[in-house]
Structures are given as C-alpha cells and as structure tokens.
Coordinates of N, CA and C in Angstrom, one line a residue:
X212 N 208.3 33.7 4.1 CA 208.5 34.5 5.3 C 207.2 34.7 6.1
X213 N 206.1 34.8 5.4 CA 204.8 35.1 6.1 C 204.4 33.9 7.0
X214 N 204.9 32.7 6.6 CA 204.6 31.5 7.4 C 205.3 31.6 8.8
X215 N 206.4 32.3 8.9 CA 207.2 32.4 10.1 C 207.1 33.7 10.9
X216 N 206.7 34.7 10.2 CA 206.8 36.1 10.9 C 205.3 36.6 11.1
X217 N 205.0 37.1 12.2 CA 203.7 37.7 12.5 C 203.4 38.8 11.5
X218 N 202.1 38.9 11.1 CA 201.7 39.9 10.1 C 202.0 41.3 10.5
X219 N 201.9 41.6 11.7 CA 202.1 43.0 12.2 C 203.6 43.4 11.9
X220 N 204.5 42.5 12.1 CA 205.9 42.8 11.8 C 206.2 43.0 10.3
X221 N 205.5 42.2 9.5 CA 205.6 42.4 8.1 C 205.0 43.7 7.6
X222 N 203.9 44.1 8.3 CA 203.3 45.4 8.0 C 204.2 46.5 8.4
X223 N 204.9 46.3 9.5 CA 205.9 47.4 10.0 C 207.0 47.5 9.0
X224 N 207.5 46.4 8.5 CA 208.6 46.4 7.5 C 208.1 47.1 6.2
X225 N 206.9 46.9 5.8 CA 206.3 47.5 4.6 C 206.2 49.0 4.8
X226 N 205.8 49.4 6.0 CA 205.7 50.9 6.3 C 207.1 51.5 6.3
X227 N 208.1 50.8 6.8 CA 209.4 51.3 6.8 C 209.9 51.5 5.4
X228 N 209.6 50.5 4.5 CA 210.0 50.6 3.1 C 209.4 51.8 2.4
X229 N 208.1 52.0 2.7 CA 207.3 53.1 2.1 C 207.9 54.4 2.5
X230 N 208.4 54.5 3.8 CA 208.9 55.7 4.3 C 210.3 56.0 3.9
X231 N 211.2 55.0 3.8 CA 212.6 55.2 3.6 C 213.1 54.7 2.2
X232 N 212.3 53.8 1.6 CA 212.7 53.1 0.3 C 213.8 52.1 0.6
X233 N 214.0 51.7 1.8 CA 215.0 50.7 2.1 C 214.4 49.4 2.4
X234 N 214.9 48.3 1.8 CA 214.4 46.9 2.1 C 215.0 46.3 3.4
X235 N 215.7 47.1 4.1 CA 216.5 46.6 5.3 C 215.6 45.7 6.2
X236 N 214.5 46.2 6.6 CA 213.6 45.5 7.5 C 213.1 44.1 6.9
X237 N 212.9 44.1 5.6 CA 212.5 42.9 5.0 C 213.6 41.9 5.0
X238 N 214.8 42.4 4.8 CA 216.0 41.5 4.8 C 216.2 40.9 6.2
X239 N 215.9 41.7 7.2 CA 216.1 41.2 8.6 C 215.0 40.1 8.9
X240 N 213.8 40.3 8.4 CA 212.7 39.4 8.7 C 213.0 38.1 7.9
X241 N 213.5 38.2 6.7 CA 213.8 37.0 5.9 C 214.9 36.1 6.6
X242 N 215.9 36.8 7.1 CA 217.0 36.1 7.8 C 216.5 35.5 9.1
X243 N 215.6 36.2 9.8 CA 215.0 35.6 11.0 C 214.2 34.4 10.6
X244 N 213.4 34.5 9.6 CA 212.5 33.4 9.1 C 213.3 32.1 8.8
X245 N 214.4 32.3 8.1 CA 215.3 31.1 7.7 C 215.8 30.5 9.0
X246 N 216.2 31.3 10.0 CA 216.8 30.8 11.2 C 215.9 29.9 12.0
X247 N 214.6 30.1 11.8 CA 213.6 29.4 12.6 C 213.3 27.9 12.1
X248 N 213.8 27.6 10.9 CA 213.6 26.3 10.4 C 214.7 25.3 10.9
X249 N 214.3 24.1 11.2 CA 215.2 23.2 11.8 C 216.1 22.5 10.7
X250 N 217.2 22.0 11.0 CA 218.1 21.3 10.1 C 217.9 19.8 10.2
X251 N 217.0 19.3 11.0 CA 216.7 17.9 11.2 C 216.2 17.3 9.9
X252 N 216.8 16.1 9.6 CA 216.5 15.5 8.3 C 215.1 15.0 8.3
X253 N 214.5 14.6 9.4 CA 213.1 14.1 9.4 C 212.1 15.1 9.8
X254 N 212.4 16.4 9.6 CA 211.5 17.5 10.0 C 210.2 17.4 9.2
X255 N 209.1 17.8 9.9 CA 207.9 17.8 9.2 C 207.5 19.3 8.8
X256 N 208.5 20.2 8.9 CA 208.2 21.6 8.6 C 207.8 21.9 7.2
X257 N 208.3 21.0 6.3 CA 207.9 21.2 4.9 C 206.4 20.9 4.7
X258 N 205.9 20.0 5.4 CA 204.5 19.7 5.3 C 203.7 20.8 5.9
X259 N 204.2 21.4 7.0 CA 203.5 22.5 7.7 C 203.4 23.7 6.7
X260 N 204.6 23.9 6.0 CA 204.6 25.1 5.1 C 203.6 24.9 3.9
X261 N 203.6 23.6 3.4 CA 202.6 23.3 2.3 C 201.2 23.6 2.8
X262 N 200.9 23.1 4.0 CA 199.5 23.3 4.5 C 199.2 24.7 4.6
X263 N 200.1 25.5 5.2 CA 199.9 27.0 5.3 C 199.6 27.6 3.9
X264 N 200.4 27.2 2.9 CA 200.2 27.8 1.6 C 198.9 27.5 1.0
X265 N 198.5 26.2 1.1 CA 197.2 25.8 0.5 C 196.0 26.4 1.2
X266 N 196.1 26.6 2.5 CA 195.0 27.2 3.3 C 194.9 28.7 2.9
X267 N 196.0 29.3 2.8 CA 196.1 30.8 2.5 C 195.7 31.0 1.1
X268 N 196.4 30.4 0.1 CA 196.2 30.7 -1.3 C 195.0 30.1 -1.9
X269 N 194.7 28.8 -1.5 CA 193.6 28.1 -2.2 C 192.3 28.3 -1.5
X270 N 192.3 28.3 -0.2 CA 191.0 28.4 0.5 C 190.8 29.8 1.2
X271 N 191.7 30.7 1.0 CA 191.6 32.0 1.6 C 191.2 32.0 3.0
X272 N 192.0 31.1 3.7 CA 191.8 31.0 5.2 C 193.1 31.3 5.9
X273 N 193.2 32.6 6.3 CA 194.5 33.1 6.8 C 194.9 32.5 8.1
X274 N 196.2 32.4 8.3 CA 196.8 32.0 9.6 C 196.6 33.1 10.6
X275 N 196.1 32.8 11.8 CA 195.9 33.8 12.8 C 196.9 33.7 14.0
X276 N 197.6 32.5 14.0 CA 198.6 32.3 15.0 C 199.9 31.9 14.4
X277 N 200.9 32.7 14.4 CA 202.2 32.4 13.8 C 203.0 31.7 14.9
X278 N 203.2 30.4 14.8 CA 203.8 29.6 15.9 C 205.3 29.5 15.8
X279 N 205.9 29.6 14.6 CA 207.3 29.5 14.5 C 208.1 30.4 15.4
X280 N 207.8 31.7 15.5 CA 208.6 32.6 16.4 C 208.5 32.2 17.9
X281 N 207.6 31.2 18.2 CA 207.4 30.8 19.6 C 208.4 29.7 20.0
X282 N 209.2 29.3 19.0 CA 210.2 28.3 19.3 C 211.2 28.8 20.3
X283 N 211.6 27.9 21.2 CA 212.7 28.2 22.1 C 214.0 27.7 21.6
X284 N 213.9 26.8 20.6 CA 215.1 26.1 20.1 C 214.8 25.8 18.6
X285 N 215.7 26.4 17.7 CA 215.4 26.2 16.3 C 215.4 24.7 15.9
X286 N 216.1 23.9 16.7 CA 216.2 22.4 16.3 C 215.1 21.6 16.9
X287 N 214.1 22.3 17.5 CA 213.0 21.5 18.0 C 211.7 22.0 17.3
X288 N 210.7 21.2 17.3 CA 209.4 21.5 16.7 C 208.6 22.3 17.8
X289 N 207.7 23.1 17.3 CA 206.7 23.8 18.1 C 205.7 22.8 18.6
X290 N 205.5 22.6 19.8 CA 204.5 21.7 20.3 C 203.1 22.2 20.0
X291 N 202.2 21.2 19.8 CA 200.8 21.6 19.6 C 200.5 21.4 18.1
X292 N 199.3 22.0 17.7 CA 198.9 21.9 16.3 C 199.9 22.5 15.4
X293 N 200.0 22.1 14.1 CA 200.9 22.6 13.2 C 200.6 24.0 12.7
X294 N 199.3 24.4 12.8 CA 198.9 25.7 12.4 C 197.5 26.0 12.9
X295 N 197.2 27.3 13.1 CA 195.9 27.7 13.5 C 195.4 28.8 12.5
X296 N 194.4 28.5 11.8 CA 193.8 29.4 10.7 C 192.4 29.7 11.1
X297 N 191.8 30.7 10.5 CA 190.4 31.1 10.8 C 189.8 31.9 9.6
X298 N 188.5 31.8 9.5 CA 187.8 32.6 8.5 C 186.4 32.8 9.0
X299 N 185.8 34.0 8.7 CA 184.4 34.2 9.1 C 183.5 33.4 8.2
X300 N 182.4 33.0 8.7 CA 181.4 32.3 8.0 C 180.1 33.2 7.7
X301 N 179.4 32.8 6.6 CA 178.2 33.7 6.3 C 177.2 33.8 7.4
X302 N 177.1 32.8 8.3 CA 176.2 32.8 9.4 C 176.6 33.6 10.6
X303 N 177.8 34.3 10.5 CA 178.3 35.1 11.6 C 179.3 34.3 12.5
X304 N 179.4 33.0 12.3 CA 180.3 32.2 13.1 C 181.7 32.4 12.7
X305 N 182.7 31.9 13.5 CA 184.1 31.9 13.1 C 184.5 30.4 13.0
X306 N 185.0 30.1 11.8 CA 185.6 28.7 11.6 C 187.1 28.8 12.1
X307 N 187.4 28.0 13.1 CA 188.8 27.9 13.6 C 189.3 26.5 13.2
X308 N 190.4 26.6 12.4 CA 191.0 25.3 11.9 C 192.2 25.0 12.6
X309 N 192.2 23.7 13.2 CA 193.4 23.2 13.8 C 194.1 22.4 12.6
X310 N 195.4 22.8 12.3 CA 196.1 22.2 11.2 C 197.1 21.1 11.7
X311 N 197.1 20.1 10.9 CA 198.1 19.0 11.1 C 198.6 18.5 9.8
X312 N 199.9 18.3 9.7 CA 200.5 17.8 8.5 C 201.4 16.6 8.8
X313 N 201.4 15.6 8.0 CA 202.3 14.5 8.2 C 202.9 14.1 6.8
X314 N 204.2 13.8 6.9 CA 204.9 13.4 5.7 C 205.5 12.0 6.0
X315 N 205.0 10.9 5.3 CA 205.3 9.6 5.6 C 205.6 8.9 4.3
X316 N 206.2 7.7 4.4 CA 206.6 6.9 3.2 C 205.4 6.4 2.5
X317 N 204.2 6.1 3.2 CA 203.0 5.6 2.5 C 201.8 6.4 2.9
X318 N 200.8 6.4 2.0 CA 199.6 7.2 2.2 C 198.9 6.8 3.5
X319 N 198.8 5.5 3.7 CA 198.0 5.0 4.9 C 198.7 5.4 6.2
X320 N 200.0 5.4 6.3 CA 200.7 5.8 7.5 C 200.5 7.3 7.7
X321 N 200.6 8.0 6.6 CA 200.5 9.5 6.8 C 199.0 9.9 7.2
X322 N 198.0 9.3 6.6 CA 196.6 9.6 6.9 C 196.4 9.2 8.4
X323 N 196.8 8.0 8.8 CA 196.5 7.5 10.2 C 197.1 8.4 11.2
X324 N 198.4 8.8 11.0 CA 199.1 9.6 11.9 C 198.5 11.0 12.0
X325 N 198.1 11.6 10.9 CA 197.5 12.9 10.8 C 196.2 13.0 11.6
X326 N 195.3 12.1 11.4 CA 194.0 12.2 12.0 C 194.1 11.8 13.5
X327 N 195.1 11.0 13.9 CA 195.3 10.7 15.3 C 195.8 11.9 16.0
X328 N 196.6 12.7 15.3 CA 197.2 13.9 15.9 C 196.2 15.0 16.1
X329 N 195.3 15.2 15.1 CA 194.4 16.3 15.1 C 193.2 16.0 16.0
X330 N 192.9 14.8 16.3 CA 191.7 14.4 17.0 C 191.5 15.1 18.4
X331 N 192.6 15.1 19.2 CA 192.4 15.7 20.5 C 192.0 17.2 20.5
X332 N 192.4 17.9 19.5 CA 192.0 19.3 19.4 C 190.5 19.5 19.1
X333 N 189.9 18.5 18.4 CA 188.5 18.7 18.0 C 187.6 18.0 19.0
X334 N 188.0 16.9 19.6 CA 187.1 16.2 20.5 C 186.9 16.8 21.9
X335 N 187.9 17.6 22.3 CA 187.8 18.2 23.7 C 188.3 19.6 23.6
X336 N 187.5 20.5 23.3 CA 187.9 21.9 23.1 C 188.3 22.6 24.3
X337 N 189.5 22.2 24.8 CA 190.0 22.9 26.0 C 190.2 21.9 27.1
X338 N 189.8 20.6 27.0 CA 189.9 19.7 28.1 C 191.2 19.0 28.1
X339 N 192.0 19.0 27.0 CA 193.3 18.4 27.0 C 194.4 19.5 27.2
X340 N 195.5 19.1 27.7 CA 196.6 20.1 27.9 C 197.0 20.7 26.6
X341 N 197.1 19.9 25.5 CA 197.5 20.5 24.3 C 196.6 21.5 23.7
X342 N 195.3 21.1 23.7 CA 194.3 22.0 23.2 C 194.2 23.3 24.0
X343 N 194.2 23.2 25.4 CA 194.1 24.3 26.2 C 195.3 25.3 26.0
X344 N 196.5 24.7 25.8 CA 197.7 25.5 25.6 C 197.6 26.2 24.3
X345 N 197.1 25.6 23.2 CA 197.0 26.2 21.9 C 195.9 27.3 21.9
X346 N 194.8 27.1 22.6 CA 193.8 28.1 22.7 C 194.3 29.3 23.5
X347 N 195.1 29.1 24.5 CA 195.7 30.2 25.2 C 196.7 31.0 24.3
X348 N 197.4 30.2 23.4 CA 198.3 30.9 22.5 C 197.6 31.7 21.5
X349 N 196.4 31.2 21.0 CA 195.6 32.0 20.1 C 195.1 33.3 20.8
X350 N 194.6 33.2 22.0 CA 194.1 34.3 22.7 C 195.2 35.4 22.9
X351 N 196.4 34.9 23.2 CA 197.5 35.9 23.6 C 198.3 36.3 22.4
X352 N 198.2 35.6 21.3 CA 199.1 35.9 20.1 C 198.4 36.1 18.8
X353 N 197.1 36.1 18.8 CA 196.3 36.2 17.6 C 196.8 37.5 16.8
X354 N 197.0 37.3 15.5 CA 197.6 38.4 14.7 C 197.0 38.3 13.3
X355 N 196.0 39.2 13.0 CA 195.4 39.2 11.7 C 196.1 40.2 10.8
X356 N 197.0 41.0 11.3 CA 197.7 42.0 10.5 C 197.0 43.3 10.5
X357 N 195.8 43.3 11.0 CA 195.0 44.5 11.1 C 194.4 44.7 12.5
X358 N 194.7 45.8 13.2 CA 194.3 45.9 14.6 C 192.8 45.6 14.9
X359 N 191.9 46.2 14.0 CA 190.5 46.0 14.2 C 190.1 44.5 14.0
X360 N 190.6 43.9 13.0 CA 190.3 42.5 12.7 C 190.8 41.6 13.9
X361 N 192.0 41.9 14.3 CA 192.6 41.2 15.5 C 191.8 41.3 16.7
X362 N 191.3 42.6 17.0 CA 190.5 42.8 18.2 C 189.2 42.0 18.1
X363 N 188.6 42.0 16.9 CA 187.4 41.2 16.7 C 187.6 39.7 16.9
X364 N 188.7 39.2 16.4 CA 189.0 37.8 16.7 C 189.2 37.5 18.1
X365 N 189.9 38.4 18.8 CA 190.1 38.2 20.3 C 188.8 38.1 21.0
X366 N 187.8 38.8 20.6 CA 186.5 38.8 21.3 C 185.9 37.4 21.2
X367 N 186.2 36.7 20.2 CA 185.6 35.3 20.1 C 186.1 34.4 21.2
X368 N 187.3 34.8 21.7 CA 187.9 33.9 22.8 C 187.8 34.5 24.2
X369 N 187.3 35.7 24.3 CA 187.1 36.4 25.6 C 185.7 36.6 26.0
X370 N 184.8 36.7 25.0 CA 183.4 36.9 25.3 C 182.6 35.6 25.2
X371 N 181.9 35.2 26.2 CA 181.2 33.9 26.3 C 180.2 33.7 25.2
X372 N 179.5 34.8 24.9 CA 178.5 34.7 23.8 C 179.1 34.5 22.5
X373 N 180.2 35.2 22.2 CA 180.9 35.1 21.0 C 181.7 33.8 20.8
X374 N 182.2 33.3 22.0 CA 182.9 32.0 22.0 C 182.0 30.9 21.5
X375 N 180.7 31.0 21.8 CA 179.7 30.0 21.4 C 179.6 29.9 19.9
X376 N 180.1 30.9 19.2 CA 180.0 31.0 17.7 C 181.2 30.5 17.0
X377 N 182.2 29.9 17.7 CA 183.4 29.4 17.1 C 183.1 27.9 16.7
X378 N 183.4 27.6 15.5 CA 183.2 26.3 15.0 C 184.6 25.7 14.8
X379 N 184.9 24.6 15.5 CA 186.2 24.0 15.4 C 186.2 23.0 14.2
X380 N 187.2 23.1 13.4 CA 187.4 22.3 12.2 C 188.8 21.8 12.1
X381 N 189.0 20.9 11.2 CA 190.3 20.3 11.0 C 190.8 20.6 9.6
X382 N 192.1 20.9 9.5 CA 192.8 21.0 8.2 C 194.0 20.1 8.2
X383 N 194.0 19.1 7.3 CA 195.0 18.1 7.2 C 195.7 18.0 5.9
X384 N 197.0 17.9 6.0 CA 197.8 17.6 4.8 C 198.6 16.3 5.0
X385 N 198.4 15.4 4.1 CA 199.1 14.1 4.2 C 200.0 14.0 2.9
X386 N 201.3 14.0 3.1 CA 202.3 13.9 2.0 C 202.9 12.5 2.1
X387 N 203.1 11.9 1.0 CA 203.7 10.5 1.0 C 204.4 10.2 -0.3
X388 N 205.3 9.2 -0.3 CA 206.1 8.8 -1.4 C 205.2 7.9 -2.3
X389 N 205.4 8.0 -3.6 CA 204.7 7.1 -4.6 C 205.8 6.6 -5.5
X390 N 206.1 5.3 -5.4 CA 207.2 4.7 -6.1 C 207.2 5.0 -7.6
X391 N 206.0 4.9 -8.3 CA 205.9 5.0 -9.7 C 205.4 6.4 -10.1
X392 N 205.8 7.4 -9.4 CA 205.4 8.8 -9.7 C 206.6 9.5 -10.2
X393 N 206.6 10.2 -11.3 CA 205.5 10.2 -12.3 C 205.5 8.9 -13.1
X394 N 204.3 8.6 -13.7 CA 204.2 7.4 -14.5 C 205.1 7.5 -15.8
X395 N 205.6 6.4 -16.3 CA 206.4 6.4 -17.5 C 205.5 7.0 -18.6
X396 N 206.2 7.8 -19.5 CA 205.4 8.4 -20.6 C 204.9 7.4 -21.6
X397 N 205.4 6.2 -21.5 CA 205.0 5.2 -22.5 C 203.5 4.7 -22.2
X398 N 203.0 4.9 -21.0 CA 201.6 4.5 -20.7 C 200.7 5.4 -21.4
X399 N 199.5 4.9 -21.8 CA 198.5 5.7 -22.5 C 197.8 6.5 -21.4
X400 N 197.1 7.6 -21.8 CA 196.4 8.5 -20.9 C 195.3 7.8 -20.1
X401 N 194.6 6.9 -20.8 CA 193.5 6.3 -20.2 C 193.9 5.4 -19.0
X402 N 195.0 4.7 -19.2 CA 195.6 3.8 -18.2 C 196.0 4.6 -17.0
X403 N 196.7 5.7 -17.2 CA 197.1 6.6 -16.1 C 195.9 7.2 -15.4
X404 N 194.9 7.6 -16.1 CA 193.7 8.1 -15.5 C 193.0 7.1 -14.6
X405 N 193.0 5.9 -15.0 CA 192.4 4.8 -14.2 C 193.2 4.6 -12.9
X406 N 194.5 4.6 -13.1 CA 195.4 4.3 -11.9 C 195.2 5.5 -10.9
X407 N 195.2 6.7 -11.4 CA 195.0 7.8 -10.5 C 193.7 7.8 -9.8
X408 N 192.6 7.5 -10.5 CA 191.3 7.4 -9.9 C 191.2 6.3 -8.8
X409 N 191.9 5.2 -9.1 CA 191.9 4.1 -8.1 C 192.7 4.5 -6.8
X410 N 193.8 5.2 -7.0 CA 194.6 5.7 -5.9 C 193.8 6.7 -5.1
X411 N 193.1 7.6 -5.7 CA 192.3 8.7 -5.0 C 191.2 8.0 -4.2
X412 N 190.6 7.0 -4.8 CA 189.5 6.3 -4.1 C 190.0 5.6 -2.9
X413 N 191.2 5.0 -3.0 CA 191.8 4.4 -1.8 C 192.1 5.4 -0.7
X414 N 192.7 6.5 -1.1 CA 193.0 7.6 -0.1 C 191.7 8.0 0.6
X415 N 190.6 8.2 -0.2 CA 189.4 8.7 0.3 C 188.8 7.7 1.3
X416 N 188.9 6.4 1.0 CA 188.4 5.4 1.9 C 189.2 5.3 3.2
X417 N 190.5 5.5 3.1 CA 191.3 5.5 4.3 C 191.0 6.7 5.2
X418 N 190.8 7.8 4.6 CA 190.4 9.0 5.3 C 189.1 8.8 6.1
X419 N 188.1 8.3 5.3 CA 186.8 8.1 5.9 C 186.9 7.1 7.1
X420 N 187.8 6.1 6.9 CA 188.0 5.1 8.0 C 188.6 5.7 9.2
X421 N 189.5 6.6 9.0 CA 190.2 7.3 10.2 C 189.2 8.2 10.9
X422 N 188.4 8.9 10.1 CA 187.4 9.8 10.7 C 186.5 9.1 11.6
X423 N 186.1 7.9 11.1 CA 185.2 7.0 12.0 C 186.0 6.5 13.2
X424 N 187.2 6.0 13.0 CA 188.0 5.4 14.1 C 188.3 6.4 15.2
X425 N 188.6 7.7 14.8 CA 188.9 8.7 15.7 C 187.6 9.4 16.2
X426 N 186.4 9.0 15.8 CA 185.1 9.6 16.2 C 185.1 11.1 15.9
X427 N 185.4 11.4 14.6 CA 185.4 12.8 14.2 C 184.3 13.1 13.2
X428 N 183.3 12.3 13.1 CA 182.2 12.5 12.1 C 181.5 13.8 12.2
X429 N 181.5 14.4 13.4 CA 180.7 15.7 13.6 C 181.5 16.9 13.1
X430 N 182.7 16.8 12.6 CA 183.5 17.9 12.3 C 183.8 18.0 10.8
X431 N 183.9 19.2 10.3 CA 184.3 19.5 8.9 C 185.8 19.5 8.8
X432 N 186.3 18.9 7.6 CA 187.7 18.9 7.4 C 188.0 19.4 6.0
X433 N 189.2 20.0 5.9 CA 189.8 20.2 4.6 C 191.0 19.3 4.6
X434 N 191.1 18.4 3.6 CA 192.2 17.4 3.5 C 192.9 17.5 2.2
X435 N 194.2 17.7 2.3 CA 195.0 17.7 1.1 C 195.9 16.5 1.0
X436 N 195.8 15.7 0.0 CA 196.7 14.6 -0.3 C 197.7 15.0 -1.3
X437 N 199.0 14.8 -0.9 CA 200.1 15.3 -1.7 C 201.1 14.2 -2.0
X438 N 200.9 13.4 -3.1 CA 201.8 12.4 -3.5 C 203.1 13.1 -4.0
X439 N 204.2 12.5 -3.8 CA 205.5 13.0 -4.3 C 206.4 11.9 -4.6
X440 N 207.4 12.1 -5.5 CA 208.3 11.0 -5.8 C 209.1 10.4 -4.5
X441 N 209.4 11.3 -3.6 CA 210.1 10.9 -2.4 C 210.0 12.0 -1.3
X442 N 209.4 11.5 -0.2 CA 209.3 12.4 0.9 C 210.7 12.9 1.4
X443 N 211.6 12.0 1.5 CA 212.9 12.4 1.9 C 213.6 13.4 1.0
X444 N 213.4 13.2 -0.3 CA 214.0 14.1 -1.3 C 213.3 15.5 -1.1
X445 N 212.0 15.5 -0.8 CA 211.3 16.8 -0.6 C 211.9 17.5 0.6
X446 N 212.1 16.8 1.7 CA 212.7 17.4 2.9 C 214.1 18.0 2.5
X447 N 214.9 17.2 1.8 CA 216.2 17.6 1.5 C 216.2 18.8 0.6
X448 N 215.3 18.9 -0.4 CA 215.3 20.0 -1.3 C 214.9 21.3 -0.5
X449 N 214.0 21.1 0.4 CA 213.6 22.3 1.2 C 214.7 22.8 2.0
X450 N 215.5 21.9 2.7 CA 216.6 22.4 3.5 C 217.7 23.1 2.6
X451 N 217.9 22.5 1.4 CA 218.8 23.2 0.5 C 218.3 24.5 0.0
X452 N 217.0 24.7 -0.2 CA 216.5 25.9 -0.7 C 216.6 27.0 0.4
X453 N 216.5 26.6 1.7 CA 216.6 27.5 2.8 C 218.0 27.7 3.3
X454 N 219.0 27.0 2.6 CA 220.4 27.1 3.0 C 220.7 26.5 4.3
X455 N 220.0 25.3 4.6 CA 220.1 24.7 5.9 C 220.9 23.4 5.7
X456 N 221.3 23.0 4.6 CA 222.1 21.8 4.4 C 223.4 21.8 5.0
X457 N 223.8 20.7 5.6 CA 225.2 20.7 6.2 C 226.3 20.7 5.2

C-alpha cells in the first residue's frame, strides 16, 4: 500500500485508527491501492514495486514522490521515472535517485533497456521534457510523511543555494528469466557456486558497458539484478495476488 499511497494519507489513516479503533480508513486505502495497478499482462509495475521495496527496506532510501495516484487511467503506466527516492548525505547534500526497472527475458536486454531509460534524467537535469516534468512533480507533490521533513525537501528545489546541493543518482532494477533457475539439486555446491559467479561477472560487465555507452560514468548507481524462473510467471503471480487476473 505504501508504494501507491502518499505517506500523509497513511498517517491520517493511522491517526483515525488511534482515535476510533476502526481500520476503515486503512481498508479504503488498500482498495484504492489495488485499483491503481494495471491488468496488462506485460506490465512493468512488478519491477517498480520490487525496486521500491529494495530502496526502502535495504538501503533506507525512502520514496518522496508517490506517482501511482497521479495516473489518469489505471490501464496506463505513469510517464517518467519509475520512482523518485531521496536520502540526506553526511556532507549535507541530498541524494536524489531516479528509479528505473525493467523486466525482460534476458539479462542483457533488461540491463540495456534500463540504463537507456534512466540516462536522460541524469545527463540533463531539467533540459529534457521528461526530466523537467518529473522535477516539477517532485516540487509539487513531495511527501515525506512529516511536514517538517517535507518542507526541508521542498527547499532543495526552490532555493538556488540548496538546489546546488542535490546529487542526482540512479537506482536500477533489472529482472530477467533464467532457464536453469533453480539449479537441479543433483549438482554439487562448488559447481553451482562457479556458475553463479560467472553469471554475476557477466551482468557486472554488461552494466559497466552500458554505463560507458550511455556516458553515465560521473554518476553513482544502485543496481539490483533479480534473476527469476520466469518474468511472465512473476507478472502473472503479482496480478493474481492483487486480484487483477481476468
């Protein structure tokens, strides 16, 4: 639910529960969150959700712009970056992460598509229509769940001196099908370890190649590689879990 609903609305539902003991507002938000997901079979929203969870839970980098409620049609994707997350840095700067996720049949196709998509947001901070639109959305819809923190974040985008302290970064999730995943139990552990190490090395090399090809060497990235038995099965399982299957 937190992926789809602004933090302030969740806080309001929590306050209502504390006051009345009724989970009514939480139920309303859950229903609204489910309605925002598309039923399209080739949807990339599963990858977006995974990226959100990994940034929030693993890297403690919260989402500051909730884009799902900005949809005008549940069967369409939100244009622009898949997510916008931020965290303060020890030097007083603000790290702003443009998120992109891609779910493809092969690792190379997922990696190539992901870095091609995220490149415009990093290479021209406001010079492209997509980047300018998303920066405007951040300024107008930033929501940290706390009024003081939200106000502090807004200053980064309204005050020229503070804006100079924003560091643009990339957060990428690439999900892909792996035909022999999981490995048969008959293989010994050493063989599996070697195969995994080889695969990781190949993913690393492809990522490095794309960073160079897209001229992104100056930027920091968080990259999650998520192999799975079948990308299509993952999408199907998510739709079923959300009650969106036909």
